[in-house]
XYZ file of N, CA, C and O in Angstrom:
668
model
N -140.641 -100.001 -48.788
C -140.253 -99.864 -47.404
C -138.823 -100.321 -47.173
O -138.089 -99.602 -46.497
N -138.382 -101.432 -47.669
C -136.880 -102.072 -47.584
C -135.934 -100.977 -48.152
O -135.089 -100.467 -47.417
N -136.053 -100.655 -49.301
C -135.781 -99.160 -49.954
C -135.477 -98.328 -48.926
O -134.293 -98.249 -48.599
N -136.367 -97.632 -48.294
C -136.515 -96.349 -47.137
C -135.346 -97.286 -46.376
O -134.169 -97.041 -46.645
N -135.697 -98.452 -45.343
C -134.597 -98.611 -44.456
C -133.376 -98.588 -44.542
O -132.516 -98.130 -43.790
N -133.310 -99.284 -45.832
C -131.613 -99.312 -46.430
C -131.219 -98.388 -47.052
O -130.198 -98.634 -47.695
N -131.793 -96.926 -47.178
C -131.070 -95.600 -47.265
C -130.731 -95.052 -45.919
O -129.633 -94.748 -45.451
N -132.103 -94.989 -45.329
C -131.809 -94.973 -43.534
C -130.510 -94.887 -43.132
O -129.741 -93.949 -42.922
N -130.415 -96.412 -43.053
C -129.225 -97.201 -42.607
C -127.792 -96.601 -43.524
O -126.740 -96.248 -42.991
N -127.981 -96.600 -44.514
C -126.737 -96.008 -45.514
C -126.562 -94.365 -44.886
O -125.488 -93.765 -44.840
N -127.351 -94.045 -44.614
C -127.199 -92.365 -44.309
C -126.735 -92.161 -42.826
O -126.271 -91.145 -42.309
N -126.928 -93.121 -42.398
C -126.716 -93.088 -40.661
C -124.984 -93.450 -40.163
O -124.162 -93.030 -39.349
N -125.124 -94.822 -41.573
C -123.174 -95.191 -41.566
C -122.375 -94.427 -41.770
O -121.238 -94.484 -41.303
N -122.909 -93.335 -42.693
C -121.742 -92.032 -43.708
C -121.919 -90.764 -42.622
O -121.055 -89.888 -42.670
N -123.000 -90.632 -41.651
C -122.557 -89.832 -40.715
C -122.304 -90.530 -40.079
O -122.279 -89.624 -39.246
N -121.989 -91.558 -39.410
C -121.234 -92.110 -38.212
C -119.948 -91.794 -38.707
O -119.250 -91.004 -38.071
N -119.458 -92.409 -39.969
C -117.964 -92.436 -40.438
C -117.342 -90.997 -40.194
O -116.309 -90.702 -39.593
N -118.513 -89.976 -41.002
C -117.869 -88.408 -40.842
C -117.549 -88.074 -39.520
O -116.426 -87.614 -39.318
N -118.477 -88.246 -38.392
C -118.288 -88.132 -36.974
C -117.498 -88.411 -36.732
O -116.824 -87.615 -36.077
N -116.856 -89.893 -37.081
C -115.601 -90.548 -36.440
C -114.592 -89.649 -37.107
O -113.612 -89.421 -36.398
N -114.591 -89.057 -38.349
C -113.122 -88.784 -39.055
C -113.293 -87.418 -38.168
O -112.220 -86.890 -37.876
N -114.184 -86.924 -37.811
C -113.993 -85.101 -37.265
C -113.410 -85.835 -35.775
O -112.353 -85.476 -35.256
N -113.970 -86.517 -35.414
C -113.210 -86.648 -33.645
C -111.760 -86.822 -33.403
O -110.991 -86.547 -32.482
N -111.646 -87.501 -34.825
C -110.051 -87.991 -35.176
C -109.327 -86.890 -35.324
O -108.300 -86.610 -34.705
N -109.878 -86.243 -36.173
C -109.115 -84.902 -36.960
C -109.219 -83.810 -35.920
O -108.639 -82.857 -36.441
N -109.653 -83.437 -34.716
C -109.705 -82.869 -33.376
C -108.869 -83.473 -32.770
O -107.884 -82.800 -32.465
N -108.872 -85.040 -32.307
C -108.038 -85.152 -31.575
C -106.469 -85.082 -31.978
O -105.649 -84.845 -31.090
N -106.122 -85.254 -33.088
C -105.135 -85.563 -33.604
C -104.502 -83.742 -33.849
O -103.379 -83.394 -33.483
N -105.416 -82.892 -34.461
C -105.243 -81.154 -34.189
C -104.959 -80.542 -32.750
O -104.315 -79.509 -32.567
N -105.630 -81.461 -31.583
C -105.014 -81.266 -30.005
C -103.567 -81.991 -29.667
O -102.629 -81.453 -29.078
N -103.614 -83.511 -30.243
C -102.133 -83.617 -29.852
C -100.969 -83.013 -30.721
O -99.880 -83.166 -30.166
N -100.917 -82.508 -31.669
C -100.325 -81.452 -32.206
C -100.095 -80.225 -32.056
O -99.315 -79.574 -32.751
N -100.854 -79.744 -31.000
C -100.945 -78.418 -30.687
C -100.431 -78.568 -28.856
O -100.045 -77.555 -28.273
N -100.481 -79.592 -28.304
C -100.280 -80.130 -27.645
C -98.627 -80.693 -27.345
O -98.074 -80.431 -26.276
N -98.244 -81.138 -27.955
C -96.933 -81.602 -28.051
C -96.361 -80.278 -28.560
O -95.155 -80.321 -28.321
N -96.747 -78.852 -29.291
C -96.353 -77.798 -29.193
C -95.916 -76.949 -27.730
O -95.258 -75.939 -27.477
N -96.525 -77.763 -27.098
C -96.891 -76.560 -25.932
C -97.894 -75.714 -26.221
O -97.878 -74.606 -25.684
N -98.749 -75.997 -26.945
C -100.293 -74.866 -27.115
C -101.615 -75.447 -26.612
O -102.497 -75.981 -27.285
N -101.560 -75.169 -24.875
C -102.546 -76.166 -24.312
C -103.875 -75.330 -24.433
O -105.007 -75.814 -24.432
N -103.592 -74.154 -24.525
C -105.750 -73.622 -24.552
C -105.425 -74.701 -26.546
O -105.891 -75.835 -26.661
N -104.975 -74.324 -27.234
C -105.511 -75.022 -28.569
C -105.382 -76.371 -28.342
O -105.962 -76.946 -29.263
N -104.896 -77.182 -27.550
C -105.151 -77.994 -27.152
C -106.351 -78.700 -26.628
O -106.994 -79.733 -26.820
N -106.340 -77.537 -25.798
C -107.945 -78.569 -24.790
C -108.806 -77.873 -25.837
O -109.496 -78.830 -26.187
N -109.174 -76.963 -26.484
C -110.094 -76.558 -27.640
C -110.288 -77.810 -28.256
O -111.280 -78.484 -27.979
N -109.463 -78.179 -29.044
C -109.541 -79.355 -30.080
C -110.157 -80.542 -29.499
O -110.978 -81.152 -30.183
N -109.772 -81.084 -27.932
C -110.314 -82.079 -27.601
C -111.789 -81.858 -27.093
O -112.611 -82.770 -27.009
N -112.071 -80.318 -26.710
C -113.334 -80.319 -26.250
C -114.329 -80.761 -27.460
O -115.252 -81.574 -27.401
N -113.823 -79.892 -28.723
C -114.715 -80.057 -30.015
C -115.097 -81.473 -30.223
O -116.263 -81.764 -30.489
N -113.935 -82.590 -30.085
C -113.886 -83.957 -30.436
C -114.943 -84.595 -29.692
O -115.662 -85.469 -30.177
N -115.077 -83.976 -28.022
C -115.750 -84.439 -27.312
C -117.309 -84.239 -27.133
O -118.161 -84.915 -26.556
N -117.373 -82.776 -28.015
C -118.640 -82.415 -28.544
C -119.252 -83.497 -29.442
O -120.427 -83.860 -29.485
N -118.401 -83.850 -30.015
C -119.228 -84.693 -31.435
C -119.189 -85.851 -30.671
O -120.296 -86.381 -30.577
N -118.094 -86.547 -29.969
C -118.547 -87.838 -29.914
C -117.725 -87.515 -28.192
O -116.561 -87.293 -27.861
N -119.245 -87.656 -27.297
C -118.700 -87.579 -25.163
C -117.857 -88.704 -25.313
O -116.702 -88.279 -25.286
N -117.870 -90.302 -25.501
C -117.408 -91.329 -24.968
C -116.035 -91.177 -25.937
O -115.340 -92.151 -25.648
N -115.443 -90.483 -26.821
C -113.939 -90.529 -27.118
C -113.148 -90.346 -26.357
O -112.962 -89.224 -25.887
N -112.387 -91.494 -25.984
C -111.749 -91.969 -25.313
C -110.307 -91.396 -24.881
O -109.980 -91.212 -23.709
N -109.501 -91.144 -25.993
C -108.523 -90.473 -26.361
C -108.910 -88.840 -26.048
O -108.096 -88.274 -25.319
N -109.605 -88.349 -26.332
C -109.980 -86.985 -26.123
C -110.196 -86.656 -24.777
O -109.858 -85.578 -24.288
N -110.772 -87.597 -24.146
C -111.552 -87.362 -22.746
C -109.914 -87.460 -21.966
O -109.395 -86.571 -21.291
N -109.356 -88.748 -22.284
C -108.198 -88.551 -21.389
C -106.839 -87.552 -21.588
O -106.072 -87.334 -20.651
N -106.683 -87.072 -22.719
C -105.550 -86.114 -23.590
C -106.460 -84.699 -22.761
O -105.768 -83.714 -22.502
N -107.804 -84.658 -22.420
C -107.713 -82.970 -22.226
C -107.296 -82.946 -20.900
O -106.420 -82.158 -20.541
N -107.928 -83.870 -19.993
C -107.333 -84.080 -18.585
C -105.929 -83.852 -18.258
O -105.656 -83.493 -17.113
N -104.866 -84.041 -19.253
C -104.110 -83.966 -19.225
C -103.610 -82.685 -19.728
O -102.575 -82.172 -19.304
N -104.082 -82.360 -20.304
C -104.295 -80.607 -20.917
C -104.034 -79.685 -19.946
O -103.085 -78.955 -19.660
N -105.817 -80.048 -19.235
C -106.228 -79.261 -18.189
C -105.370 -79.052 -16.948
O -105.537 -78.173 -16.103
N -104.018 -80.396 -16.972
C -103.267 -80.122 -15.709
C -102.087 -79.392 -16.247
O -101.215 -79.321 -15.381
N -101.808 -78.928 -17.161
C -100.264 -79.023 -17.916
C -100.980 -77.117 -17.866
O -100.226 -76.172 -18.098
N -102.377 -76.929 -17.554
C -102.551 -75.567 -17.994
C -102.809 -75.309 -16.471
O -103.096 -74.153 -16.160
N -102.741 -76.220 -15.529
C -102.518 -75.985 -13.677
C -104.421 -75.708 -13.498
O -104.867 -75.065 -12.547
N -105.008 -76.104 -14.199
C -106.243 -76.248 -13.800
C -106.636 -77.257 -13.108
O -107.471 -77.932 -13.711
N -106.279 -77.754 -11.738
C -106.422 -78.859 -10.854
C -107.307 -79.219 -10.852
O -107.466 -80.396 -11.175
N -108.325 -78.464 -10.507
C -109.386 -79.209 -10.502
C -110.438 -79.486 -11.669
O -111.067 -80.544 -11.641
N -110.647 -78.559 -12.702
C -110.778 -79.201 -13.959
C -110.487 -80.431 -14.273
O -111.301 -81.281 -14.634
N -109.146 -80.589 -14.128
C -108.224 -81.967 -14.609
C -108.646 -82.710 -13.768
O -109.123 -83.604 -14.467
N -108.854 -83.051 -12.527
C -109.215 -84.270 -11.796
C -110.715 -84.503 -12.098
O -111.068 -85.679 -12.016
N -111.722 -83.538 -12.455
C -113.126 -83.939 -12.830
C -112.640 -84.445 -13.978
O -112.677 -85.675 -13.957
N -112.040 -83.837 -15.328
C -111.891 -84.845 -16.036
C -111.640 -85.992 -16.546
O -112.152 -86.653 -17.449
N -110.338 -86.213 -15.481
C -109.593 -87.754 -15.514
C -110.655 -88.985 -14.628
O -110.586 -90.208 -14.750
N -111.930 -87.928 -13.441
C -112.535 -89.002 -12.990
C -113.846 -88.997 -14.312
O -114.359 -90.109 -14.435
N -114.307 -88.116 -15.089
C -114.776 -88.707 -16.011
C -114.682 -89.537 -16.968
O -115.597 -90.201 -17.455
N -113.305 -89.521 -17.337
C -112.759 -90.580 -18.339
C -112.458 -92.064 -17.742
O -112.482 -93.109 -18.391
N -112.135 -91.900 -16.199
C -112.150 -93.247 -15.305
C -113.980 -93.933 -15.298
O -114.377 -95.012 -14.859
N -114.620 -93.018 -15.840
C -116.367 -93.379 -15.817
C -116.044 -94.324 -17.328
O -116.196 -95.541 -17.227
N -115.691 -93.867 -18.432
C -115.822 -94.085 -19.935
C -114.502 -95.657 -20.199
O -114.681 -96.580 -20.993
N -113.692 -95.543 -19.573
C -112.782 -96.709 -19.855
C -113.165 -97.964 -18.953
O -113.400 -97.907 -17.746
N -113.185 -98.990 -19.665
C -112.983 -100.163 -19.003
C -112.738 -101.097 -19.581
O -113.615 -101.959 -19.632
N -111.600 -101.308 -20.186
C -111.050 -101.934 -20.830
C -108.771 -101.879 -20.989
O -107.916 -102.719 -21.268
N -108.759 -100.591 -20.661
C -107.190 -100.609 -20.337
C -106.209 -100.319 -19.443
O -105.652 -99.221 -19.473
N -105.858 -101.349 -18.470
C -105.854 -100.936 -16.802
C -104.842 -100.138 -17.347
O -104.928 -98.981 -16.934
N -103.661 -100.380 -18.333
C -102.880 -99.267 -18.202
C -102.910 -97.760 -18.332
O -101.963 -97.007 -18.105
N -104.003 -97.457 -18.687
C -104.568 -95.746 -18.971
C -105.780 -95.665 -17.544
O -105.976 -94.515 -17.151
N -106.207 -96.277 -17.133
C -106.706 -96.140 -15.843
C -106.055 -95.958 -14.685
O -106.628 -95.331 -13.793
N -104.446 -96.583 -14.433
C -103.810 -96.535 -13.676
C -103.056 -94.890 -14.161
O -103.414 -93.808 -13.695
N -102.236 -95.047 -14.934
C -102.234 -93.106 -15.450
C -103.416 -92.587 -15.091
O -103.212 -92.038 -14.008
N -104.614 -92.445 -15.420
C -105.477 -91.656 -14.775
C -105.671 -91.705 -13.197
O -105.840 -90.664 -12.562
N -105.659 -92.182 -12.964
C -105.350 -92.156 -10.939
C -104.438 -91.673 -10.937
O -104.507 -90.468 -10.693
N -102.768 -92.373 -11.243
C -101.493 -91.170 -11.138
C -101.977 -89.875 -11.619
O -102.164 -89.282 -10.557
N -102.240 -89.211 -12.389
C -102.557 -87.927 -12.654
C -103.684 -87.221 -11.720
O -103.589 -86.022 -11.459
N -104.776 -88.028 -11.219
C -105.291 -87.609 -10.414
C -104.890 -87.362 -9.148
O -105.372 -86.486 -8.431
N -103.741 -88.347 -8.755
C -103.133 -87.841 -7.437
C -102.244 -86.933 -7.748
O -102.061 -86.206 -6.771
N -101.338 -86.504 -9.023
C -100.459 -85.617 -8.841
C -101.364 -84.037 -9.115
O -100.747 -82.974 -9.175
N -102.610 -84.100 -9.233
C -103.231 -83.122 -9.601
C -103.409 -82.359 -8.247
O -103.153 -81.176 -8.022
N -104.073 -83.619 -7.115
C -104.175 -83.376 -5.507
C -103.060 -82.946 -4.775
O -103.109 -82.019 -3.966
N -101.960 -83.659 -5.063
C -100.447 -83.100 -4.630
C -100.163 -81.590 -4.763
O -99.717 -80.863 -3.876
N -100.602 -81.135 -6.410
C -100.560 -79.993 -6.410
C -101.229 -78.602 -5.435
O -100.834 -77.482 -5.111
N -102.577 -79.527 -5.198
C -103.700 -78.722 -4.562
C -103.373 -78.536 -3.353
O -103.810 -77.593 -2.694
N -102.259 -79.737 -2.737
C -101.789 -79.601 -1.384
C -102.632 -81.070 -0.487
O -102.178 -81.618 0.517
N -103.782 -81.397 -1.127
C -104.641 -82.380 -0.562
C -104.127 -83.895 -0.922
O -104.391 -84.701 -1.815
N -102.726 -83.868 0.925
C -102.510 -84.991 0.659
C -102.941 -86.229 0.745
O -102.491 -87.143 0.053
N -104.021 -86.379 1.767
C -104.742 -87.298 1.875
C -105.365 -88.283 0.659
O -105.372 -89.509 0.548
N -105.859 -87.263 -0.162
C -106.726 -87.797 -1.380
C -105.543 -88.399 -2.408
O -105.577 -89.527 -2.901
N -104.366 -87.285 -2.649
C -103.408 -87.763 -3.198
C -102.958 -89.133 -2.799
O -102.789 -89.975 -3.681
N -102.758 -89.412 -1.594
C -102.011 -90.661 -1.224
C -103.158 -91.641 -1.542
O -102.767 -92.772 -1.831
N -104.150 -91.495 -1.548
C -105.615 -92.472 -2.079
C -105.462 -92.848 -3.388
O -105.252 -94.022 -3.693
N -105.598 -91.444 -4.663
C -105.128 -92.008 -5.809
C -104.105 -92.492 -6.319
O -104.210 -93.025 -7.423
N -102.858 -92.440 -5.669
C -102.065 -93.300 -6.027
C -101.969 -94.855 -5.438
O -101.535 -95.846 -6.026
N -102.434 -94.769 -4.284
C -102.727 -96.286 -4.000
C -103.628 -97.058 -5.227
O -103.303 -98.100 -5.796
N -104.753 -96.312 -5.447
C -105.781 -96.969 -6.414
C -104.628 -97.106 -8.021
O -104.590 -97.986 -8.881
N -104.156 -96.352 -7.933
C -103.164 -96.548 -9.532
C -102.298 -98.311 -9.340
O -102.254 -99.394 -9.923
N -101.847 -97.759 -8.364
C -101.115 -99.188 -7.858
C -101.936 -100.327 -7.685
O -101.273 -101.317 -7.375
N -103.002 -100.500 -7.769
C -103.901 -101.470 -7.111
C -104.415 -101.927 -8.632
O -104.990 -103.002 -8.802
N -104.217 -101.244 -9.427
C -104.435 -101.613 -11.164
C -102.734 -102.028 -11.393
O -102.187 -103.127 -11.489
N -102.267 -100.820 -11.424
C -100.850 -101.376 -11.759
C -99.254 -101.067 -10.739
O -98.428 -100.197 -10.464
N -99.690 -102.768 -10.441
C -98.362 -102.516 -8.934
C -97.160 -102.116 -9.814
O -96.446 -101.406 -9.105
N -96.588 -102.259 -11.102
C -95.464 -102.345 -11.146
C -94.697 -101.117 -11.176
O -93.492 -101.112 -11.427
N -95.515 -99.851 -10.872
C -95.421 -98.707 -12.230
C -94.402 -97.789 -11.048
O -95.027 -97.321 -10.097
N -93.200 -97.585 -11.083
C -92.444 -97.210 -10.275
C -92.685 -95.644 -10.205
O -92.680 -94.832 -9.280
N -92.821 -95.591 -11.078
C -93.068 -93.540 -11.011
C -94.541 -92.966 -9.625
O -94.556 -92.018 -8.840
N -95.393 -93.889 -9.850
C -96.490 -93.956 -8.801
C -96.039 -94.462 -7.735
O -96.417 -93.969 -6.673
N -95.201 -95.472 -7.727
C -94.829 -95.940 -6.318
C -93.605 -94.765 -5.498
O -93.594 -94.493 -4.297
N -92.900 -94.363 -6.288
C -92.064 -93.212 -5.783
C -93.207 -92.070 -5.303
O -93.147 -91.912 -4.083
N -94.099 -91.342 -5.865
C -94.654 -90.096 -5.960
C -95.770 -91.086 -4.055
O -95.767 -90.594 -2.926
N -96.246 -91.981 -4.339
C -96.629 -92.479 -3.080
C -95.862 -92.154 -1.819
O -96.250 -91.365 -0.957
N -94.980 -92.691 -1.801
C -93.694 -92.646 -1.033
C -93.981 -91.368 -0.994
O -95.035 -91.144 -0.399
N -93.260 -90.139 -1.541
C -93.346 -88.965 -1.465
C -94.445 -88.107 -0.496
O -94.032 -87.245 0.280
N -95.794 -88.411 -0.612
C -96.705 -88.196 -0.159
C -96.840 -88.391 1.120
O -97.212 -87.490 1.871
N -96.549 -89.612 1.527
C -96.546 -90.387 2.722
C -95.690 -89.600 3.656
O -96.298 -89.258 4.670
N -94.665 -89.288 3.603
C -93.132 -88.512 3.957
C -93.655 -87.594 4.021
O -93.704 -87.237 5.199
N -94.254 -86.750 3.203
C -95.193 -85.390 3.514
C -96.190 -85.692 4.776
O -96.130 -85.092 5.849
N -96.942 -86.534 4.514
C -98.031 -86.327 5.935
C -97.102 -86.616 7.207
O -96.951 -85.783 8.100
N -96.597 -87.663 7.205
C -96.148 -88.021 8.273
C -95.049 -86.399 8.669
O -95.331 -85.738 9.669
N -94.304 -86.132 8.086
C -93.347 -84.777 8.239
C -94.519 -83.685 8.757
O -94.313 -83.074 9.805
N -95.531 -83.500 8.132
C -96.554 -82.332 8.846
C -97.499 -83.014 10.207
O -98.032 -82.302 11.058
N -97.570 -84.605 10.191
C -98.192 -84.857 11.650
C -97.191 -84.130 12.704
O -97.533 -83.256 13.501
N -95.799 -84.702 12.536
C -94.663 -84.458 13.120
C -94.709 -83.090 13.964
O -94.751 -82.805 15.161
N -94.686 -82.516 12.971
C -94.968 -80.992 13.233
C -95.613 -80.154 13.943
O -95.245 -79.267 14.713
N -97.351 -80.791 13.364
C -98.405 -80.409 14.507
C -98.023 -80.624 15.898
O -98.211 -79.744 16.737
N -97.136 -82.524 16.385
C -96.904 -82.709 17.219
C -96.472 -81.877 18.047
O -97.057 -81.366 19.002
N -94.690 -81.637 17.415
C -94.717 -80.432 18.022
C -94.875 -79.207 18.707
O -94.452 -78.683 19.737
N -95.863 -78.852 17.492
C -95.970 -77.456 17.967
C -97.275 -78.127 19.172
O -97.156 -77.456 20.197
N -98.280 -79.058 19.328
C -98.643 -79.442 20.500
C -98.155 -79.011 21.404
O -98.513 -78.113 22.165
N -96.857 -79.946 21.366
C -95.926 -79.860 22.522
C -95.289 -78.915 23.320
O -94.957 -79.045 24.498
N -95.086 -77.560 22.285
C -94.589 -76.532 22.400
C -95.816 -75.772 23.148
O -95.621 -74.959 24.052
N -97.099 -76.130 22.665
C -98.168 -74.995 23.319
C -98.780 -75.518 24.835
O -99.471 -74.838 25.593
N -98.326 -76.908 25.047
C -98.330 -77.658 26.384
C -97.606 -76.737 26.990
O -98.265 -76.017 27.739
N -95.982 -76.413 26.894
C -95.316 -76.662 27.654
C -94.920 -74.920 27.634
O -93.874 -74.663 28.229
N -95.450 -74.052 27.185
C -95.656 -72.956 27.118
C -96.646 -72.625 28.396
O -96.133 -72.145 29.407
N -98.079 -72.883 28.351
C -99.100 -73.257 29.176
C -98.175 -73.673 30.318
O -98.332 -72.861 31.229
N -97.295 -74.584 30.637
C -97.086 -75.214 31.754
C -96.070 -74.199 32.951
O -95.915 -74.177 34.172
N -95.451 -73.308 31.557
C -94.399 -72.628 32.155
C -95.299 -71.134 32.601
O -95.059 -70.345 33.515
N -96.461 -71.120 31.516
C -96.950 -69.410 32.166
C -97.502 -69.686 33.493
O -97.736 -68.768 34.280
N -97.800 -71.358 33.873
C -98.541 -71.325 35.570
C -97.814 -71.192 36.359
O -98.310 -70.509 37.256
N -96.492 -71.578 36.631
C -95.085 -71.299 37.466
C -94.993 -70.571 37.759
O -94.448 -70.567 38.863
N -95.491 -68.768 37.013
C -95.395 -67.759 37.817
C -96.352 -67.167 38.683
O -97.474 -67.555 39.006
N -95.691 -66.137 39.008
C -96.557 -65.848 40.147
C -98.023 -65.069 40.016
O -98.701 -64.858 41.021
């Protein structure tokens, strides 16, 4: 019986190891294809990685990043909030994943949510100036389109006010 377990166990380590070297050898075939500019072979490679092993870490967050570089918005923000499920351990790749999630929303036009994920990036990491600018940015956007609505309010008041004047 000790026999049986400790082949078990021996057979279970040499596929764990193989697993690990294929997730490697995917992810490492995506950031290569990747840093090409070849994002479908890109997110291919990381999906495969992610086939063999969901919680790879590197994979989960490299396709997210894939998925936005290939303008798939919303792909990319389910992904980056899946990989925000799988990390907890490096505020600095959590805070990138919120920045990317808000610049994903920026793209979509949804500034609200945008100005949310970048607050949350900042709230991991105040220092990170590229998020604190793209914040800023956002902010200047809503407030510039409240502005606006105001406006044109104002304009449809005072339109209204002038068609009662006549006769």
């Amino acid at each position: 019986k000790i026999k049986l377990i400790i082949l078990l166990i021996s057979l279970l380590s040499v596929f764990s190891l193989s697993s690990q070297k294929a997730v490697r050898k995917n992810i490492k075939r995506g950031n290569k294809s990747y840093n090409e500019q070849k994002f479908e072979q890109a997110a291919q490679s990381y999906k495969d990685a992610i086939e063999i092993n969901p919680n790879a870490l590197e994979a989960n967050y490299n396709l997210g990043n894939t998925l936005y570089k290939q303008k798939a918005w919303d792909e990319s923000i389910e992904q980056q909030n899946h990989y925000l499920l799988l990390e907890k351990e490096n505020p600095q790749n959590i805070a990138s994943s919120w920045h990317n999630i808000g610049n994903a929303l920026l793209h979509k036009k949804d500034l609200q949510k945008s100005m949310e994920a970048y607050k949350m990036a900042l709230r991991v990491n105040p220092n990170d100036d590229e998020t604190r600018y793209n914040l800023a940015v956002v902010q200047k956007m809503i407030n510039d389109e409240e502005e606006e609505q105001d406006q044109d309010q104002q304009q449809d008041q005072n339109k209204d006010q002038s068609e009662g004047d006549q006769p």
